[in-house]
Amino acid sequence: MLTVSSRPPAAVRRLERRLSLYAGLEDFVLLYPLYALLFAEHGLSTAEMSSLFALWSLTALLVEVPSGVWADLVSRRLLLVLGPLLTATGFALWALLPSYAAFAAGFVLWGVGGALRSGAYEALAFEELSRLGAGARYARAMGRASAWSMAATAAATAAAAPVAGLWGMHAVAAASVAACLLCAVAGAALPEHRTPGAGADRSGGAPSPAPAHAGDGPGAAPPAGTGGAGGEGPGGGGGTAGAAAPARGLRAAAAVLRSGAAEVRGTPRVRRALLLVVAVTAVWGRWTSTSRCWPRRPARRRRPCRCWSCWCGRG
């Protein structure tokens, strides 16, 4: 007879709710379906908009690998807070200084913020679930978070046009910035029991609490020294190990980057795949730029057309 309850412990449920909340707030951005209209409204051509999407994709590609290394060397929760803050800064630039340079800077910030979040989010979720003895629920937790993310995207898409029509694009940008700030707050509320730097050994989240409390430890604790490198070095000779740990981490990071660059240079298939990602993103941005919905010289007074998804200049 089965007597084991399928209901997870309260701590696991609380962690899964926080992960889902973070994922939902990350994608509740009203600018998603309308930023191309914002660009067109300020006179950007289709080629300029395509270059912005290419810049966005290229930034994410270049930062993705270093961000994974940073997630092992510093606090993952810190990266989950910094990512939305960078994205919010980019959206604020779009609203306050609308120009091609500001749009490009915003896309760079958005790409960096997304890269900082991606690996750190999944690693933190797996290690915290493993620490609670619920590592087998990782796939379910990530699936639920993805569902919340898609639902938030759909809700933001549905709300974007009415908000833009009633209060203008500045209200859309303000709501997007607010969502990113709330996402940063949700990231700060996520638990993290891993010592920064200890993830470089890929030993999982379980061993991390011990070094966190015994960082001034004996000779068999290089991972703990890595964690203590942030400020409190171990006593005696442990300080040397703590000082050497960041150098080891940086050397490992440089080795990963060199290996990836060599793979791109030496494997034409990989190089073509990277270029294809950037090109597809640029073309996608061009065909979703809604230039067919906006006239070349938009009228000063616009009213909504019959298109349900946007507010264009046709009357």
GROMACS .gro file of C-alpha atoms in nm:
model
  315
    1MET     CA    1   0.000   0.000   0.000
    2LEU     CA    2   0.135   0.342  -0.097
    3THR     CA    3   0.160   0.582   0.191
    4VAL     CA    4   0.397   0.842   0.049
    5SER     CA    5   0.227   1.169  -0.028
    6SER     CA    6   0.293   1.323  -0.371
    7ARG     CA    7   0.261   1.672  -0.230
    8PRO     CA    8   0.608   1.833  -0.204
    9PRO     CA    9   0.727   2.001   0.116
   10ALA     CA   10   0.630   2.360   0.180
   11ALA     CA   11   0.985   2.484   0.115
   12VAL     CA   12   0.987   2.323  -0.230
   13ARG     CA   13   0.648   2.468  -0.318
   14ARG     CA   14   0.759   2.812  -0.203
   15LEU     CA   15   1.074   2.791  -0.416
   16GLU     CA   16   0.877   2.682  -0.722
   17ARG     CA   17   0.633   2.970  -0.676
   18ARG     CA   18   0.919   3.219  -0.658
   19LEU     CA   19   1.080   3.074  -0.970
   20SER     CA   20   0.750   3.096  -1.158
   21LEU     CA   21   0.695   3.452  -1.039
   22TYR     CA   22   1.039   3.553  -1.163
   23ALA     CA   23   0.981   3.392  -1.501
   24GLY     CA   24   0.641   3.558  -1.538
   25LEU     CA   25   0.762   3.907  -1.448
   26GLU     CA   26   1.062   3.869  -1.678
   27ASP     CA   27   0.833   3.841  -1.981
   28PHE     CA   28   0.547   4.067  -1.877
   29VAL     CA   29   0.686   4.343  -2.101
   30LEU     CA   30   0.432   4.550  -2.288
   31LEU     CA   31   0.701   4.677  -2.524
   32TYR     CA   32   0.746   4.333  -2.678
   33PRO     CA   33   0.473   4.366  -2.946
   34LEU     CA   34   0.513   4.742  -2.993
   35TYR     CA   35   0.879   4.835  -2.990
   36ALA     CA   36   0.899   4.813  -3.368
   37LEU     CA   37   0.617   5.069  -3.383
   38LEU     CA   38   0.813   5.287  -3.142
   39PHE     CA   39   1.113   5.273  -3.374
   40ALA     CA   40   0.903   5.355  -3.680
   41GLU     CA   41   0.737   5.641  -3.497
   42HIS     CA   42   1.077   5.803  -3.448
   43GLY     CA   43   1.177   5.771  -3.811
   44LEU     CA   44   1.391   5.457  -3.820
   45SER     CA   45   1.408   5.283  -4.155
   46THR     CA   46   1.357   4.913  -4.206
   47ALA     CA   47   1.733   4.863  -4.251
   48GLU     CA   48   1.805   5.045  -3.925
   49MET     CA   49   1.552   4.832  -3.739
   50SER     CA   50   1.704   4.517  -3.887
   51SER     CA   51   2.047   4.628  -3.768
   52LEU     CA   52   1.908   4.674  -3.417
   53PHE     CA   53   1.773   4.319  -3.410
   54ALA     CA   54   2.104   4.187  -3.543
   55LEU     CA   55   2.288   4.381  -3.271
   56TRP     CA   56   2.057   4.234  -3.008
   57SER     CA   57   2.117   3.878  -3.128
   58LEU     CA   58   2.494   3.926  -3.161
   59THR     CA   59   2.519   4.070  -2.810
   60ALA     CA   60   2.332   3.775  -2.661
   61LEU     CA   61   2.559   3.530  -2.847
   62LEU     CA   62   2.879   3.699  -2.733
   63VAL     CA   63   2.776   3.733  -2.368
   64GLU     CA   64   2.612   3.392  -2.325
   65VAL     CA   65   2.933   3.195  -2.262
   66PRO     CA   66   3.102   3.452  -2.031
   67SER     CA   67   2.777   3.485  -1.837
   68GLY     CA   68   2.785   3.113  -1.763
   69VAL     CA   69   3.136   3.152  -1.623
   70TRP     CA   70   3.030   3.454  -1.416
   71ALA     CA   71   2.745   3.248  -1.274
   72ASP     CA   72   3.007   3.012  -1.132
   73LEU     CA   73   3.233   3.284  -0.995
   74VAL     CA   74   2.983   3.525  -0.840
   75SER     CA   75   2.641   3.508  -0.680
   76ARG     CA   76   2.378   3.375  -0.917
   77ARG     CA   77   2.111   3.566  -0.732
   78LEU     CA   78   2.310   3.882  -0.796
   79LEU     CA   79   2.305   3.810  -1.170
   80LEU     CA   80   1.930   3.747  -1.155
   81VAL     CA   81   1.890   4.093  -1.003
   82LEU     CA   82   2.131   4.270  -1.238
   83GLY     CA   83   1.977   4.122  -1.554
   84PRO     CA   84   1.632   4.285  -1.519
   85LEU     CA   85   1.791   4.609  -1.400
   86LEU     CA   86   1.998   4.629  -1.720
   87THR     CA   87   1.689   4.558  -1.930
   88ALA     CA   88   1.491   4.824  -1.741
   89THR     CA   89   1.770   5.073  -1.807
   90GLY     CA   90   1.752   4.996  -2.178
   91PHE     CA   91   1.375   5.047  -2.190
   92ALA     CA   92   1.410   5.374  -1.999
   93LEU     CA   93   1.663   5.494  -2.258
   94TRP     CA   94   1.413   5.417  -2.534
   95ALA     CA   95   1.145   5.626  -2.366
   96LEU     CA   96   1.357   5.918  -2.250
   97LEU     CA   97   1.607   5.953  -2.538
   98PRO     CA   98   1.439   5.807  -2.845
   99SER     CA   99   1.707   5.789  -3.113
  100TYR     CA  100   1.897   5.523  -3.303
  101ALA     CA  101   2.189   5.539  -3.058
  102ALA     CA  102   1.958   5.501  -2.758
  103PHE     CA  103   1.772   5.213  -2.922
  104ALA     CA  104   2.104   5.040  -2.997
  105ALA     CA  105   2.226   5.090  -2.640
  106GLY     CA  106   1.895   4.957  -2.510
  107PHE     CA  107   1.924   4.643  -2.722
  108VAL     CA  108   2.279   4.585  -2.599
  109LEU     CA  109   2.164   4.620  -2.238
  110TRP     CA  110   1.868   4.393  -2.308
  111GLY     CA  111   2.094   4.129  -2.465
  112VAL     CA  112   2.341   4.141  -2.177
  113GLY     CA  113   2.062   4.125  -1.920
  114GLY     CA  114   1.901   3.826  -2.087
  115ALA     CA  115   2.234   3.642  -2.106
  116LEU     CA  116   2.304   3.709  -1.738
  117ARG     CA  117   1.967   3.564  -1.640
  118SER     CA  118   1.952   3.256  -1.860
  119GLY     CA  119   2.219   3.025  -1.718
  120ALA     CA  120   2.211   3.165  -1.366
  121TYR     CA  121   1.835   3.105  -1.335
  122GLU     CA  122   1.851   2.740  -1.432
  123ALA     CA  123   2.161   2.668  -1.224
  124LEU     CA  124   2.017   2.832  -0.914
  125ALA     CA  125   1.687   2.646  -0.956
  126PHE     CA  126   1.859   2.308  -0.989
  127GLU     CA  127   2.094   2.357  -0.697
  128GLU     CA  128   1.828   2.489  -0.462
  129LEU     CA  129   1.589   2.207  -0.551
  130SER     CA  130   1.870   1.956  -0.502
  131ARG     CA  131   1.952   2.107  -0.164
  132LEU     CA  132   1.590   2.051  -0.061
  133GLY     CA  133   1.604   1.692  -0.183
  134ALA     CA  134   1.374   1.768  -0.477
  135GLY     CA  135   1.618   1.761  -0.767
  136ALA     CA  136   1.385   1.525  -0.953
  137ARG     CA  137   1.129   1.808  -0.969
  138TYR     CA  138   1.362   2.032  -1.170
  139ALA     CA  139   1.202   1.953  -1.508
  140ARG     CA  140   0.854   2.009  -1.365
  141ALA     CA  141   0.957   2.338  -1.204
  142MET     CA  142   1.115   2.463  -1.526
  143GLY     CA  143   0.812   2.357  -1.726
  144ARG     CA  144   0.582   2.544  -1.491
  145ALA     CA  145   0.806   2.850  -1.506
  146SER     CA  146   0.799   2.835  -1.887
  147ALA     CA  147   0.420   2.819  -1.878
  148TRP     CA  148   0.409   3.129  -1.659
  149SER     CA  149   0.650   3.300  -1.896
  150MET     CA  150   0.434   3.227  -2.200
  151ALA     CA  151   0.119   3.332  -2.017
  152ALA     CA  152   0.285   3.660  -1.917
  153THR     CA  153   0.394   3.721  -2.276
  154ALA     CA  154   0.040   3.660  -2.399
  155ALA     CA  155  -0.106   3.890  -2.132
  156ALA     CA  156   0.145   4.165  -2.215
  157THR     CA  157   0.066   4.132  -2.585
  158ALA     CA  158  -0.307   4.161  -2.518
  159ALA     CA  159  -0.264   4.464  -2.292
  160ALA     CA  160  -0.007   4.652  -2.499
  161ALA     CA  161  -0.234   4.798  -2.768
  162PRO     CA  162  -0.507   4.925  -2.531
  163VAL     CA  163  -0.247   5.084  -2.302
  164ALA     CA  164  -0.076   5.250  -2.599
  165GLY     CA  165  -0.406   5.376  -2.733
  166LEU     CA  166  -0.527   5.517  -2.402
  167TRP     CA  167  -0.207   5.657  -2.251
  168GLY     CA  168   0.058   5.647  -2.523
  169MET     CA  169   0.389   5.473  -2.572
  170HIS     CA  170   0.541   5.636  -2.265
  171ALA     CA  171   0.292   5.443  -2.053
  172VAL     CA  172   0.389   5.123  -2.232
  173ALA     CA  173   0.757   5.190  -2.163
  174ALA     CA  174   0.685   5.280  -1.800
  175ALA     CA  175   0.491   4.956  -1.749
  176SER     CA  176   0.776   4.759  -1.905
  177VAL     CA  177   1.033   4.924  -1.678
  178ALA     CA  178   0.810   4.854  -1.376
  179ALA     CA  179   0.783   4.486  -1.473
  180CYS     CA  180   1.162   4.461  -1.496
  181LEU     CA  181   1.207   4.627  -1.157
  182LEU     CA  182   0.957   4.388  -1.000
  183CYS     CA  183   1.144   4.102  -1.165
  184ALA     CA  184   1.465   4.223  -0.998
  185VAL     CA  185   1.286   4.229  -0.663
  186ALA     CA  186   1.162   3.874  -0.724
  187GLY     CA  187   1.518   3.771  -0.806
  188ALA     CA  188   1.644   3.919  -0.479
  189ALA     CA  189   1.383   3.708  -0.296
  190LEU     CA  190   1.517   3.383  -0.442
  191PRO     CA  191   1.723   3.172  -0.199
  192GLU     CA  192   2.086   3.094  -0.263
  193HIS     CA  193   2.290   2.869  -0.036
  194ARG     CA  194   2.585   2.830  -0.270
  195THR     CA  195   2.915   3.002  -0.198
  196PRO     CA  196   3.009   3.213  -0.503
  197GLY     CA  197   3.291   3.041  -0.685
  198ALA     CA  198   3.210   2.696  -0.551
  199GLY     CA  199   3.011   2.609  -0.861
  200ALA     CA  200   3.325   2.586  -1.071
  201ASP     CA  201   3.376   2.229  -0.954
  202ARG     CA  202   3.026   2.134  -1.078
  203SER     CA  203   2.970   1.936  -0.762
  204GLY     CA  204   2.611   2.053  -0.729
  205GLY     CA  205   2.438   2.254  -0.464
  206ALA     CA  206   2.455   2.007  -0.175
  207PRO     CA  207   2.816   2.063  -0.066
  208SER     CA  208   2.784   2.441  -0.076
  209PRO     CA  209   2.633   2.505   0.270
  210ALA     CA  210   2.929   2.345   0.448
  211PRO     CA  211   3.194   2.574   0.299
  212ALA     CA  212   2.966   2.871   0.361
  213HIS     CA  213   2.983   2.806   0.736
  214ALA     CA  214   3.331   2.659   0.755
  215GLY     CA  215   3.513   2.876   0.508
  216ASP     CA  216   3.811   2.920   0.738
  217GLY     CA  217   3.873   2.558   0.691
  218PRO     CA  218   4.155   2.318   0.674
  219GLY     CA  219   4.371   2.223   0.387
  220ALA     CA  220   4.112   2.009   0.210
  221ALA     CA  221   3.890   2.303   0.123
  222PRO     CA  222   3.996   2.476  -0.200
  223PRO     CA  223   3.631   2.517  -0.304
  224ALA     CA  224   3.566   2.688   0.028
  225GLY     CA  225   3.861   2.914  -0.032
  226THR     CA  226   3.711   3.000  -0.366
  227GLY     CA  227   3.394   3.103  -0.195
  228GLY     CA  228   3.583   3.301   0.066
  229ALA     CA  229   3.765   3.497  -0.195
  230GLY     CA  230   3.489   3.750  -0.194
  231GLY     CA  231   3.621   3.901   0.124
  232GLU     CA  232   3.680   3.675   0.421
  233GLY     CA  233   3.986   3.464   0.357
  234PRO     CA  234   4.059   3.163   0.571
  235GLY     CA  235   4.298   3.196   0.851
  236GLY     CA  236   4.667   3.125   0.825
  237GLY     CA  237   4.780   2.973   0.499
  238GLY     CA  238   4.421   2.954   0.373
  239GLY     CA  239   4.448   3.314   0.256
  240THR     CA  240   4.687   3.208  -0.019
  241ALA     CA  241   4.442   2.945  -0.139
  242GLY     CA  242   4.161   3.199  -0.126
  243ALA     CA  243   4.363   3.448  -0.328
  244ALA     CA  244   4.459   3.186  -0.585
  245ALA     CA  245   4.101   3.063  -0.635
  246PRO     CA  246   3.980   3.364  -0.841
  247ALA     CA  247   4.289   3.333  -1.062
  248ARG     CA  248   4.207   2.967  -1.121
  249GLY     CA  249   3.849   3.059  -1.203
  250LEU     CA  250   3.958   3.329  -1.448
  251ARG     CA  251   4.204   3.090  -1.614
  252ALA     CA  252   3.926   2.834  -1.649
  253ALA     CA  253   3.697   3.101  -1.796
  254ALA     CA  254   3.965   3.207  -2.044
  255ALA     CA  255   4.016   2.843  -2.141
  256VAL     CA  256   3.644   2.802  -2.209
  257LEU     CA  257   3.638   3.116  -2.423
  258ARG     CA  258   3.947   3.011  -2.617
  259SER     CA  259   3.799   2.668  -2.675
  260GLY     CA  260   3.473   2.817  -2.802
  261ALA     CA  261   3.652   3.063  -3.029
  262ALA     CA  262   3.868   2.785  -3.170
  263GLU     CA  263   3.557   2.577  -3.234
  264VAL     CA  264   3.398   2.863  -3.426
  265ARG     CA  265   3.714   2.928  -3.628
  266GLY     CA  266   3.787   2.564  -3.702
  267THR     CA  267   3.437   2.431  -3.770
  268PRO     CA  268   3.261   2.595  -4.064
  269ARG     CA  269   2.929   2.438  -3.962
  270VAL     CA  270   2.937   2.605  -3.621
  271ARG     CA  271   3.043   2.937  -3.774
  272ARG     CA  272   2.759   2.923  -4.025
  273ALA     CA  273   2.511   2.838  -3.749
  274LEU     CA  274   2.615   3.144  -3.546
  275LEU     CA  275   2.588   3.372  -3.847
  276LEU     CA  276   2.252   3.219  -3.933
  277VAL     CA  277   2.113   3.300  -3.588
  278VAL     CA  278   2.210   3.665  -3.626
  279ALA     CA  279   2.076   3.683  -3.983
  280VAL     CA  280   1.745   3.517  -3.898
  281THR     CA  281   1.695   3.754  -3.605
  282ALA     CA  282   1.762   4.054  -3.829
  283VAL     CA  283   1.522   3.931  -4.098
  284TRP     CA  284   1.260   3.847  -3.837
  285GLY     CA  285   1.291   4.199  -3.699
  286ARG     CA  286   1.249   4.343  -4.047
  287TRP     CA  287   0.930   4.152  -4.125
  288THR     CA  288   0.780   4.224  -3.784
  289SER     CA  289   0.870   4.592  -3.801
  290THR     CA  290   0.513   4.669  -3.916
  291SER     CA  291   0.645   4.918  -4.170
  292ARG     CA  292   0.353   4.814  -4.387
  293CYS     CA  293   0.121   4.935  -4.112
  294TRP     CA  294   0.282   5.278  -4.073
  295PRO     CA  295   0.293   5.540  -4.347
  296ARG     CA  296   0.623   5.688  -4.453
  297ARG     CA  297   0.525   6.021  -4.301
  298PRO     CA  298   0.294   5.950  -4.010
  299ALA     CA  299   0.026   6.208  -3.953
  300ARG     CA  300   0.033   6.410  -3.637
  301ARG     CA  301  -0.312   6.297  -3.534
  302ARG     CA  302  -0.356   5.923  -3.550
  303ARG     CA  303  -0.650   5.707  -3.472
  304PRO     CA  304  -0.664   5.328  -3.446
  305CYS     CA  305  -0.707   5.126  -3.760
  306ARG     CA  306  -0.903   4.806  -3.780
  307CYS     CA  307  -0.596   4.602  -3.694
  308TRP     CA  308  -0.648   4.460  -3.345
  309SER     CA  309  -0.279   4.421  -3.267
  310CYS     CA  310  -0.144   4.773  -3.308
  311TRP     CA  311  -0.224   5.142  -3.335
  312CYS     CA  312  -0.108   5.271  -3.668
  313GLY     CA  313  -0.126   5.593  -3.860
  314ARG     CA  314  -0.384   5.492  -4.119
  315GLY     CA  315  -0.718   5.659  -4.075
   0.00000   0.00000   0.00000
